Amino acid sequence: MKPKQKKTGPGGWIFLLLVLAVYGLTAAIDAEVATEALGFFGKVMHTVLPVLVLVFVLLLAADLLLEPRWIRRQLGKESGIQGWFVAAAGGVLATGPVYAWYALLKELREKGMSSPLIAVFLYSRAVKLPLLPLMVHYFGTAYTLVLCLYLLGFSFISGVLIKKLL
């Protein structure tokens, strides 16, 4: 199967030029403000860069290890109920910021993962496995259990809605 040619436009470059122009204009008007803005940008990049490196590693691993046929079988439109539970379990186990997952999910979608299962995965991320003991401590076991079941139930409902709408 021939890989799809990705459509790219000049939008990213135009946005970059606009940002650079704003920085240049700000520096021309008030150099101190521009210096503060660049310092803030550096702090943000220091925070985000490790996540971006992880995302690129995951993308590389997904590209090398996951074949489109396997993804279509496990997470595609014909995956059945198993695919829905795999997506929900993946969402519960997923950690880190959600924007780190967008690129990987886009890659998986291009290889055959269905849109409803992406919705299930993203909604299931609301169940934070590492925080469950803390939640049980503050709100009790019954409340935590009901809320988690509610969140997982609505992840499936959101998947069904995406399936009906798209």
Coordinates of C-alpha atoms in Angstrom, one line a residue:
M1 CA 0.0 0.0 0.0
K2 CA 1.4 3.4 -1.0
P3 CA 1.6 5.9 1.9
K4 CA -0.6 8.9 1.6
Q5 CA 1.0 12.1 0.6
K6 CA 0.5 14.6 3.4
K7 CA -0.8 18.0 2.4
T8 CA 1.1 20.8 4.0
G9 CA 0.5 24.4 3.4
P10 CA 2.4 27.6 4.2
G11 CA 0.2 28.2 7.4
G12 CA 2.9 27.1 9.8
W13 CA 5.6 29.3 8.2
I14 CA 3.2 32.3 8.1
F15 CA 2.4 31.8 11.8
L16 CA 6.1 31.6 12.6
L17 CA 6.8 34.8 10.6
L18 CA 4.0 36.6 12.4
V19 CA 5.3 35.6 15.8
L20 CA 8.8 36.7 14.9
A21 CA 7.4 40.0 13.6
V22 CA 5.5 40.5 16.9
Y23 CA 8.7 39.8 18.9
G24 CA 10.6 42.2 16.6
L25 CA 8.0 44.9 17.0
T26 CA 7.9 44.4 20.7
A27 CA 11.7 44.7 20.9
A28 CA 11.6 47.9 18.8
I29 CA 9.1 49.4 21.2
D30 CA 10.3 48.1 24.5
A31 CA 13.4 46.0 24.7
E32 CA 12.8 45.1 28.4
V33 CA 9.4 43.6 27.6
A34 CA 10.9 41.7 24.7
T35 CA 13.6 40.3 27.0
E36 CA 11.0 39.2 29.6
A37 CA 9.0 37.6 26.8
L38 CA 12.0 35.7 25.5
G39 CA 12.8 34.6 29.0
F40 CA 9.3 33.3 29.5
F41 CA 9.5 31.5 26.1
G42 CA 12.8 29.9 27.3
K43 CA 11.1 28.6 30.5
V44 CA 8.2 27.2 28.6
M45 CA 10.5 25.5 26.1
H46 CA 12.5 24.1 29.1
T47 CA 9.3 22.6 30.4
V48 CA 7.8 21.4 27.1
L49 CA 11.0 20.1 25.4
P50 CA 11.2 16.8 27.4
V51 CA 7.6 16.0 26.5
L52 CA 8.3 16.8 22.8
V53 CA 11.3 14.5 22.8
L54 CA 9.1 11.7 24.4
V55 CA 6.4 12.4 21.7
F56 CA 9.0 12.0 18.9
V57 CA 10.3 8.8 20.5
L58 CA 6.8 7.4 20.7
L59 CA 6.0 8.5 17.1
L60 CA 9.2 6.8 15.9
A61 CA 8.4 3.6 17.9
A62 CA 4.8 3.6 16.6
D63 CA 6.0 4.1 13.1
L64 CA 8.6 1.3 13.3
L65 CA 6.7 -1.2 15.4
L66 CA 3.0 -0.9 14.6
E67 CA 1.8 -2.0 11.2
P68 CA -1.4 -0.4 9.8
R69 CA -3.0 -3.9 9.3
W70 CA -2.5 -4.7 13.0
I71 CA -3.9 -1.3 14.1
R72 CA -6.9 -1.7 11.8
R73 CA -7.6 -5.1 13.3
Q74 CA -7.1 -4.1 16.9
L75 CA -8.4 -0.5 16.9
G76 CA -10.1 0.0 13.5
K77 CA -13.8 0.1 12.6
E78 CA -14.0 -3.7 12.5
S79 CA -12.3 -4.2 15.9
G80 CA -15.5 -4.8 17.7
I81 CA -16.0 -4.5 21.4
Q82 CA -12.4 -5.5 22.1
G83 CA -11.2 -2.3 20.4
W84 CA -13.4 -0.2 22.6
F85 CA -12.1 -1.7 25.7
V86 CA -8.5 -1.5 24.5
A87 CA -9.0 2.2 23.8
A88 CA -10.6 2.8 27.2
A89 CA -7.8 0.9 29.0
G90 CA -5.2 2.8 27.0
G91 CA -6.8 6.1 28.0
V92 CA -6.8 5.1 31.7
L93 CA -3.2 4.0 31.6
A94 CA -2.0 7.0 29.6
T95 CA -0.1 9.6 31.6
G96 CA 1.3 13.0 30.8
P97 CA -0.2 16.0 29.1
V98 CA -2.9 15.4 26.5
Y99 CA -1.2 17.4 23.8
A100 CA 1.6 14.8 23.9
W101 CA -1.0 12.2 22.8
Y102 CA -2.5 14.2 20.0
A103 CA 0.4 13.5 17.6
L104 CA 0.5 9.8 18.4
L105 CA -3.2 9.5 18.0
K106 CA -3.0 11.3 14.7
E107 CA -0.4 8.8 13.5
L108 CA -2.5 5.9 14.7
R109 CA -5.6 7.4 12.9
E110 CA -3.6 7.6 9.7
K111 CA -2.7 3.9 10.1
G112 CA -6.3 2.9 10.7
M113 CA -7.5 3.6 14.2
S114 CA -11.1 4.7 14.2
S115 CA -12.3 8.1 15.3
P116 CA -14.7 6.8 17.9
L117 CA -12.0 4.9 19.6
I118 CA -9.8 8.0 19.7
A119 CA -12.7 9.7 21.5
V120 CA -12.9 6.8 23.9
F121 CA -9.2 7.0 24.6
L122 CA -9.2 10.8 25.1
Y123 CA -12.3 10.7 27.4
S124 CA -10.9 7.8 29.4
R125 CA -7.9 9.9 30.3
A126 CA -10.1 11.6 32.8
V127 CA -9.6 8.6 35.1
K128 CA -6.3 9.3 36.7
L129 CA -5.0 5.9 37.9
P130 CA -2.1 7.4 40.0
L131 CA -4.5 9.8 41.8
L132 CA -7.1 7.2 42.7
P133 CA -5.8 6.5 46.2
L134 CA -5.8 10.2 46.9
M135 CA -9.4 10.5 45.6
V136 CA -10.5 7.5 47.8
H137 CA -8.9 9.2 50.8
Y138 CA -10.7 12.5 50.2
F139 CA -14.1 11.3 48.8
G140 CA -14.4 7.6 49.8
T141 CA -14.4 4.4 47.8
A142 CA -18.1 4.5 46.7
Y143 CA -17.8 8.0 45.3
T144 CA -14.5 7.2 43.5
L145 CA -15.9 4.0 42.0
V146 CA -19.2 5.6 40.8
L147 CA -17.3 8.6 39.3
C148 CA -14.8 6.3 37.5
L149 CA -17.6 4.1 36.1
Y150 CA -19.5 7.3 35.1
L151 CA -16.4 8.6 33.3
L152 CA -15.7 5.3 31.5
G153 CA -19.4 5.0 30.6
F154 CA -19.4 8.5 29.1
S155 CA -16.2 7.7 27.2
F156 CA -18.1 5.0 25.4
I157 CA -21.1 7.3 24.8
S158 CA -18.7 10.0 23.4
G159 CA -17.3 7.3 21.1
V160 CA -20.8 6.3 19.9
L161 CA -21.7 10.0 19.3
I162 CA -18.5 10.5 17.3
K163 CA -19.4 7.4 15.3
K164 CA -22.9 8.7 14.6
L165 CA -21.7 12.2 13.7
L166 CA -18.7 11.4 11.5

